[in-house]
Amino acid sequence: MKRTSKSDEYLFLRDWILEITRFLYNIAVKENEELASYFLSEFTGQTEIAYNRRNLRGLKCIFNDINDDANDLDEINKNSLNEILNGKFGFGLEYFNGKTLSKIKSITKRGRIENVDEYRLVSERVERIYADDKKKEELDALNSLLADFESKHKPIND
């Protein structure tokens, strides 16, 4: 994925988020129209606010959240969504999954989590794999990194 400017990045993030939001809405509306409409309204509204304010951090946060939601879809719906994303953007969810796994691999290789963003990334990976017996070794390594980071960055209680 090649972006040439910040404006392109803002536009890409907005369009990606809105595309996935519409797809998730179309699934959810079959079960609960009121809740689906609320979901659509909130994600669309927050995305447009972040886009109009040029809030890159906000857009990236929404982007990560919506990708997490999309990755939790069953295989049939995920494949349908990936077809739409590939058609519109030239790549699907797996592109960002690969980038995320690559970042986690470099954190693991380094042997420590350096900041809160990396902590969140590792924590989300742990949530995804905790029930998979085949990932026990990876899970143990990641939990060790999380525990080490937490021990060095304890919150201050007032």
Coordinates of N, CA and C in Angstrom, one line a residue:
M1 N 0.9 -1.2 0.0 CA 0.0 0.0 0.0 C 0.9 1.2 0.0
K2 N 0.8 2.1 -1.0 CA 1.6 3.2 -1.1 C 0.7 4.5 -1.0
R3 N 1.0 5.3 -0.1 CA 0.3 6.6 0.1 C 1.3 7.7 -0.2
T4 N 0.8 8.7 -0.9 CA 1.8 9.8 -1.3 C 1.7 11.0 -0.4
S5 N 0.6 11.2 0.4 CA 0.6 12.3 1.3 C -0.3 12.0 2.5
K6 N -0.2 13.0 3.5 CA -1.1 12.8 4.7 C -2.5 12.9 4.3
S7 N -2.9 13.7 3.3 CA -4.3 13.8 2.9 C -4.8 12.4 2.4
D8 N -3.9 11.8 1.6 CA -4.2 10.4 1.1 C -4.4 9.5 2.3
E9 N -3.6 9.6 3.3 CA -3.7 8.7 4.4 C -5.0 8.9 5.2
Y10 N -5.4 10.2 5.4 CA -6.7 10.5 6.1 C -7.8 9.9 5.3
L11 N -7.8 10.1 4.0 CA -8.9 9.7 3.1 C -8.9 8.1 3.1
F12 N -7.8 7.5 2.9 CA -7.8 6.0 3.0 C -8.4 5.5 4.2
L13 N -7.9 6.0 5.4 CA -8.4 5.5 6.7 C -10.0 5.7 6.8
R14 N -10.4 6.9 6.4 CA -11.9 7.1 6.4 C -12.6 6.2 5.5
D15 N -12.2 6.0 4.3 CA -12.9 5.2 3.4 C -12.9 3.7 3.8
W16 N -11.8 3.3 4.3 CA -11.6 1.9 4.8 C -12.6 1.6 6.0
I17 N -12.6 2.5 6.9 CA -13.5 2.4 8.1 C -14.9 2.4 7.7
L18 N -15.3 3.3 6.8 CA -16.7 3.4 6.4 C -17.1 2.2 5.6
E19 N -16.2 1.6 4.8 CA -16.6 0.4 4.0 C -16.8 -0.8 4.9
I20 N -16.0 -0.9 5.9 CA -16.2 -2.1 6.8 C -17.4 -1.8 7.7
T21 N -17.6 -0.6 8.1 CA -18.8 -0.2 8.9 C -20.1 -0.6 8.2
R22 N -20.1 -0.2 7.0 CA -21.4 -0.5 6.2 C -21.6 -2.0 6.1
F23 N -20.5 -2.8 5.9 CA -20.6 -4.2 5.8 C -21.1 -4.8 7.1
L24 N -20.5 -4.4 8.2 CA -20.9 -4.9 9.5 C -22.4 -4.5 9.8
Y25 N -22.7 -3.3 9.4 CA -24.1 -2.9 9.6 C -25.1 -3.8 8.8
N26 N -24.8 -4.2 7.6 CA -25.6 -5.0 6.8 C -25.8 -6.4 7.4
I27 N -24.8 -6.9 8.2 CA -24.9 -8.1 8.9 C -25.7 -8.0 10.1
A28 N -25.4 -6.9 10.9 CA -26.1 -6.7 12.2 C -27.6 -6.3 12.1
V29 N -27.9 -5.6 11.0 CA -29.3 -5.2 10.9 C -30.3 -6.3 10.8
K30 N -29.8 -7.5 10.4 CA -30.7 -8.6 10.3 C -31.1 -9.2 11.7
E31 N -30.3 -8.9 12.7 CA -30.5 -9.4 14.0 C -31.2 -8.3 14.9
N32 N -30.7 -7.1 14.8 CA -31.2 -6.0 15.7 C -31.0 -4.7 15.0
E33 N -32.1 -4.3 14.3 CA -32.0 -3.0 13.5 C -31.7 -1.8 14.3
E34 N -32.2 -1.7 15.5 CA -31.9 -0.5 16.4 C -30.5 -0.5 16.8
L35 N -29.9 -1.6 17.2 CA -28.5 -1.7 17.6 C -27.6 -1.4 16.4
A36 N -28.0 -2.0 15.3 CA -27.2 -1.8 14.1 C -27.1 -0.4 13.6
S37 N -28.3 0.3 13.7 CA -28.4 1.7 13.3 C -27.5 2.6 14.3
Y38 N -27.5 2.2 15.5 CA -26.7 2.9 16.5 C -25.2 2.8 16.2
F39 N -24.8 1.5 15.9 CA -23.5 1.2 15.6 C -23.0 2.0 14.3
L40 N -23.9 2.0 13.3 CA -23.6 2.7 12.1 C -23.4 4.2 12.3
S41 N -24.4 4.7 13.1 CA -24.3 6.2 13.4 C -23.1 6.5 14.2
E42 N -22.7 5.8 15.2 CA -21.6 6.1 16.0 C -20.3 6.0 15.2
F43 N -20.1 4.9 14.6 CA -18.8 4.7 13.8 C -18.7 5.7 12.7
T44 N -19.8 5.9 12.0 CA -19.7 6.9 10.9 C -19.5 8.3 11.4
G45 N -20.2 8.7 12.5 CA -20.1 10.0 13.1 C -18.7 10.3 13.6
Q46 N -18.2 9.3 14.4 CA -16.8 9.5 15.0 C -15.7 9.5 13.9
T47 N -15.9 8.7 12.8 CA -15.0 8.7 11.7 C -15.0 10.1 11.0
E48 N -16.1 10.6 10.7 CA -16.2 11.9 10.0 C -15.7 13.0 10.9
I49 N -15.9 13.0 12.2 CA -15.4 14.0 13.1 C -13.8 13.9 13.1
A50 N -13.3 12.7 13.2 CA -11.8 12.6 13.2 C -11.3 13.0 11.9
Y51 N -11.9 12.6 10.8 CA -11.5 13.0 9.4 C -11.5 14.5 9.3
N52 N -12.6 15.2 9.6 CA -12.7 16.6 9.4 C -11.8 17.4 10.3
R53 N -11.4 16.9 11.4 CA -10.5 17.5 12.4 C -9.0 17.2 12.1
R54 N -8.8 16.3 11.1 CA -7.5 15.8 10.7 C -6.8 15.2 11.9
N55 N -7.6 14.4 12.6 CA -7.2 13.7 13.8 C -6.7 12.3 13.4
L56 N -5.4 12.2 13.1 CA -4.8 11.0 12.6 C -4.9 9.9 13.7
R57 N -4.5 10.3 14.9 CA -4.5 9.3 15.9 C -5.9 8.7 16.2
G58 N -6.9 9.6 16.1 CA -8.3 9.1 16.3 C -8.7 8.2 15.1
L59 N -8.4 8.5 13.9 CA -8.7 7.7 12.8 C -8.0 6.3 12.9
K60 N -6.8 6.3 13.3 CA -6.0 5.1 13.5 C -6.7 4.2 14.6
C61 N -7.1 4.8 15.6 CA -7.8 4.1 16.7 C -9.1 3.4 16.2
I62 N -9.9 4.2 15.5 CA -11.1 3.6 14.9 C -10.8 2.5 13.9
F63 N -9.8 2.8 13.1 CA -9.3 1.8 12.1 C -8.9 0.5 12.7
N64 N -8.2 0.6 13.8 CA -7.8 -0.7 14.5 C -9.0 -1.4 15.1
D65 N -9.9 -0.6 15.7 CA -11.1 -1.2 16.3 C -12.0 -1.9 15.3
I66 N -12.2 -1.2 14.1 CA -13.0 -1.8 13.1 C -12.4 -3.0 12.5
N67 N -11.1 -3.0 12.3 CA -10.4 -4.2 11.8 C -10.5 -5.3 12.8
D68 N -10.4 -5.1 14.1 CA -10.6 -6.1 15.1 C -12.0 -6.7 14.9
D69 N -13.0 -5.9 14.8 CA -14.3 -6.4 14.7 C -14.5 -7.2 13.4
A70 N -13.9 -6.8 12.3 CA -13.9 -7.5 11.0 C -13.2 -8.8 11.1
N71 N -12.1 -8.9 11.8 CA -11.4 -10.1 12.0 C -12.1 -11.1 12.8
D72 N -13.1 -10.7 13.6 CA -13.9 -11.6 14.4 C -15.0 -12.2 13.6
L73 N -15.2 -11.8 12.4 CA -16.3 -12.4 11.6 C -16.0 -13.9 11.3
D74 N -17.1 -14.6 11.0 CA -17.0 -16.0 10.5 C -16.3 -15.9 9.2
E75 N -15.8 -17.1 8.7 CA -15.0 -17.1 7.5 C -15.8 -16.7 6.3
I76 N -17.1 -17.1 6.2 CA -17.9 -16.7 5.0 C -18.0 -15.2 4.9
N77 N -18.3 -14.5 6.0 CA -18.5 -13.1 6.0 C -17.1 -12.4 5.8
K78 N -16.1 -12.9 6.4 CA -14.8 -12.3 6.3 C -14.3 -12.4 4.8
N79 N -14.6 -13.5 4.2 CA -14.2 -13.7 2.8 C -15.0 -12.7 1.9
S80 N -16.3 -12.5 2.2 CA -17.1 -11.5 1.5 C -16.6 -10.1 1.6
L81 N -16.2 -9.8 2.9 CA -15.7 -8.5 3.1 C -14.3 -8.3 2.4
N82 N -13.5 -9.3 2.5 CA -12.2 -9.2 1.8 C -12.4 -9.0 0.3
E83 N -13.4 -9.6 -0.3 CA -13.6 -9.4 -1.7 C -13.9 -7.9 -2.0
I84 N -14.8 -7.3 -1.2 CA -15.1 -5.9 -1.3 C -13.9 -5.1 -1.1
L85 N -13.1 -5.3 -0.1 CA -11.9 -4.5 0.2 C -10.9 -4.7 -0.9
N86 N -10.7 -5.9 -1.4 CA -9.7 -6.1 -2.5 C -10.2 -5.3 -3.7
G87 N -11.5 -5.4 -4.0 CA -12.0 -4.7 -5.2 C -11.8 -3.1 -5.1
K88 N -12.0 -2.6 -3.9 CA -12.0 -1.1 -3.7 C -10.5 -0.6 -3.4
F89 N -9.8 -1.4 -2.6 CA -8.5 -0.9 -2.2 C -7.3 -1.7 -2.7
G90 N -7.5 -2.8 -3.3 CA -6.5 -3.6 -3.8 C -5.8 -4.6 -2.8
F91 N -6.4 -4.6 -1.6 CA -5.9 -5.6 -0.6 C -7.0 -5.7 0.5
G92 N -6.9 -6.7 1.3 CA -7.9 -7.0 2.3 C -7.3 -6.9 3.7
L93 N -8.1 -7.5 4.6 CA -7.7 -7.5 6.0 C -6.4 -8.2 6.3
E94 N -6.1 -9.2 5.5 CA -4.9 -10.0 5.7 C -3.6 -9.1 5.6
Y95 N -3.7 -8.0 4.8 CA -2.5 -7.1 4.6 C -2.1 -6.6 6.0
F96 N -3.1 -6.1 6.7 CA -2.8 -5.5 8.0 C -2.5 -6.5 9.1
N97 N -3.1 -7.7 9.0 CA -2.8 -8.8 9.9 C -1.3 -9.2 9.8
G98 N -0.8 -9.2 8.5 CA 0.6 -9.5 8.3 C 1.5 -8.5 8.9
K99 N 1.1 -7.2 8.7 CA 2.0 -6.1 9.3 C 2.0 -6.2 10.8
T100 N 0.8 -6.5 11.4 CA 0.7 -6.6 12.9 C 1.6 -7.8 13.4
L101 N 1.5 -8.9 12.7 CA 2.3 -10.1 13.1 C 3.7 -9.8 13.0
S102 N 4.1 -9.1 12.0 CA 5.5 -8.7 11.8 C 6.0 -7.8 12.9
K103 N 5.2 -6.9 13.4 CA 5.6 -6.0 14.5 C 5.7 -6.8 15.8
I104 N 4.7 -7.7 16.0 CA 4.8 -8.6 17.2 C 6.0 -9.4 17.2
K105 N 6.4 -10.0 16.0 CA 7.5 -10.8 15.9 C 8.8 -10.0 16.3
S106 N 8.9 -8.8 15.8 CA 10.1 -8.0 16.1 C 10.1 -7.6 17.6
I107 N 8.9 -7.4 18.3 CA 8.9 -7.1 19.7 C 9.4 -8.4 20.5
T108 N 8.9 -9.5 20.0 CA 9.3 -10.8 20.7 C 10.8 -11.0 20.5
K109 N 11.3 -10.8 19.3 CA 12.7 -11.0 19.1 C 13.6 -10.0 20.0
R110 N 13.1 -8.8 20.1 CA 13.8 -7.8 20.9 C 13.8 -8.2 22.4
G111 N 12.7 -8.8 22.8 CA 12.6 -9.3 24.2 C 11.9 -8.4 25.2
R112 N 11.3 -7.3 24.7 CA 10.7 -6.4 25.6 C 9.7 -5.5 24.8
I113 N 8.7 -5.0 25.5 CA 7.7 -4.1 25.0 C 8.2 -2.7 25.4
E114 N 8.3 -1.8 24.4 CA 8.9 -0.5 24.7 C 7.9 0.6 25.0
N115 N 6.6 0.5 24.6 CA 5.7 1.6 24.9 C 4.2 1.0 24.9
V116 N 3.3 1.9 25.2 CA 1.9 1.5 25.4 C 1.3 1.0 24.1
D117 N 1.7 1.5 23.0 CA 1.2 1.0 21.7 C 1.6 -0.4 21.5
E118 N 2.8 -0.7 21.7 CA 3.3 -2.1 21.6 C 2.6 -3.0 22.6
Y119 N 2.4 -2.5 23.8 CA 1.7 -3.3 24.8 C 0.3 -3.7 24.3
R120 N -0.4 -2.7 23.8 CA -1.8 -2.9 23.2 C -1.7 -3.9 22.1
L121 N -0.8 -3.8 21.2 CA -0.6 -4.8 20.1 C -0.4 -6.2 20.6
V122 N 0.5 -6.4 21.6 CA 0.8 -7.7 22.1 C -0.5 -8.2 22.9
S123 N -1.1 -7.3 23.7 CA -2.3 -7.7 24.4 C -3.4 -8.2 23.5
E124 N -3.6 -7.5 22.4 CA -4.7 -7.9 21.5 C -4.3 -9.2 20.9
R125 N -3.1 -9.5 20.6 CA -2.7 -10.8 20.0 C -2.9 -11.9 21.0
V126 N -2.6 -11.6 22.3 CA -2.9 -12.6 23.4 C -4.4 -13.0 23.4
E127 N -5.2 -11.9 23.3 CA -6.7 -12.2 23.3 C -7.1 -13.0 22.2
R128 N -6.5 -12.9 21.0 CA -6.8 -13.7 19.8 C -6.4 -15.1 19.9
I129 N -5.3 -15.4 20.6 CA -4.8 -16.8 20.5 C -4.9 -17.6 21.8
Y130 N -5.4 -17.0 22.9 CA -5.4 -17.6 24.2 C -6.1 -19.0 24.2
A131 N -7.1 -19.2 23.4 CA -7.8 -20.5 23.4 C -7.2 -21.5 22.4
D132 N -6.2 -21.1 21.7 CA -5.6 -22.0 20.7 C -4.5 -22.8 21.3
D133 N -4.7 -24.1 21.5 CA -3.6 -24.9 22.1 C -2.3 -25.0 21.3
K134 N -2.5 -24.8 20.0 CA -1.3 -24.8 19.1 C -0.4 -23.6 19.3
K135 N -1.0 -22.6 19.9 CA -0.2 -21.3 20.1 C 0.3 -21.1 21.5
K136 N 0.3 -22.2 22.3 CA 0.7 -22.1 23.7 C 2.1 -21.5 23.9
E137 N 3.0 -21.9 23.1 CA 4.4 -21.4 23.3 C 4.4 -19.9 23.0
E138 N 3.7 -19.4 21.9 CA 3.7 -18.0 21.6 C 3.0 -17.3 22.7
L139 N 1.9 -17.8 23.2 CA 1.1 -17.2 24.3 C 1.9 -17.0 25.5
D140 N 2.7 -18.0 25.9 CA 3.5 -17.9 27.1 C 4.6 -16.8 26.9
A141 N 5.2 -16.7 25.8 CA 6.2 -15.7 25.5 C 5.6 -14.3 25.5
L142 N 4.4 -14.2 24.9 CA 3.8 -12.8 24.9 C 3.3 -12.4 26.3
N143 N 2.8 -13.4 27.1 CA 2.3 -13.1 28.4 C 3.5 -12.7 29.3
S144 N 4.7 -13.3 29.1 CA 5.9 -12.9 29.8 C 6.3 -11.5 29.5
L145 N 6.2 -11.1 28.2 CA 6.5 -9.7 27.8 C 5.5 -8.7 28.4
L146 N 4.2 -9.1 28.5 CA 3.2 -8.2 29.1 C 3.5 -8.0 30.6
A147 N 3.8 -9.2 31.2 CA 4.0 -9.1 32.7 C 5.2 -8.2 33.0
D148 N 6.3 -8.4 32.2 CA 7.5 -7.6 32.4 C 7.2 -6.1 32.2
F149 N 6.5 -5.8 31.2 CA 6.1 -4.4 30.9 C 5.3 -3.8 32.1
E150 N 4.3 -4.6 32.5 CA 3.4 -4.2 33.6 C 4.1 -3.9 34.9
S151 N 5.1 -4.8 35.2 CA 5.9 -4.6 36.4 C 6.7 -3.4 36.4
K152 N 7.1 -2.9 35.3 CA 7.9 -1.7 35.2 C 7.1 -0.5 35.0
H153 N 5.9 -0.6 34.7 CA 5.0 0.6 34.4 C 3.7 0.5 35.2
K154 N 3.8 0.3 36.5 CA 2.7 0.2 37.4 C 2.0 1.6 37.5
P155 N 0.6 1.6 37.4 CA -0.1 2.8 37.5 C 0.0 3.4 38.9
I156 N 0.0 4.7 39.0 CA 0.0 5.3 40.3 C -1.4 5.5 40.8
N157 N -1.7 5.0 42.0 CA -3.1 5.1 42.6 C -3.1 6.4 43.4
D158 N -4.1 7.1 43.2 CA -4.3 8.4 44.0 C -4.9 8.1 45.3

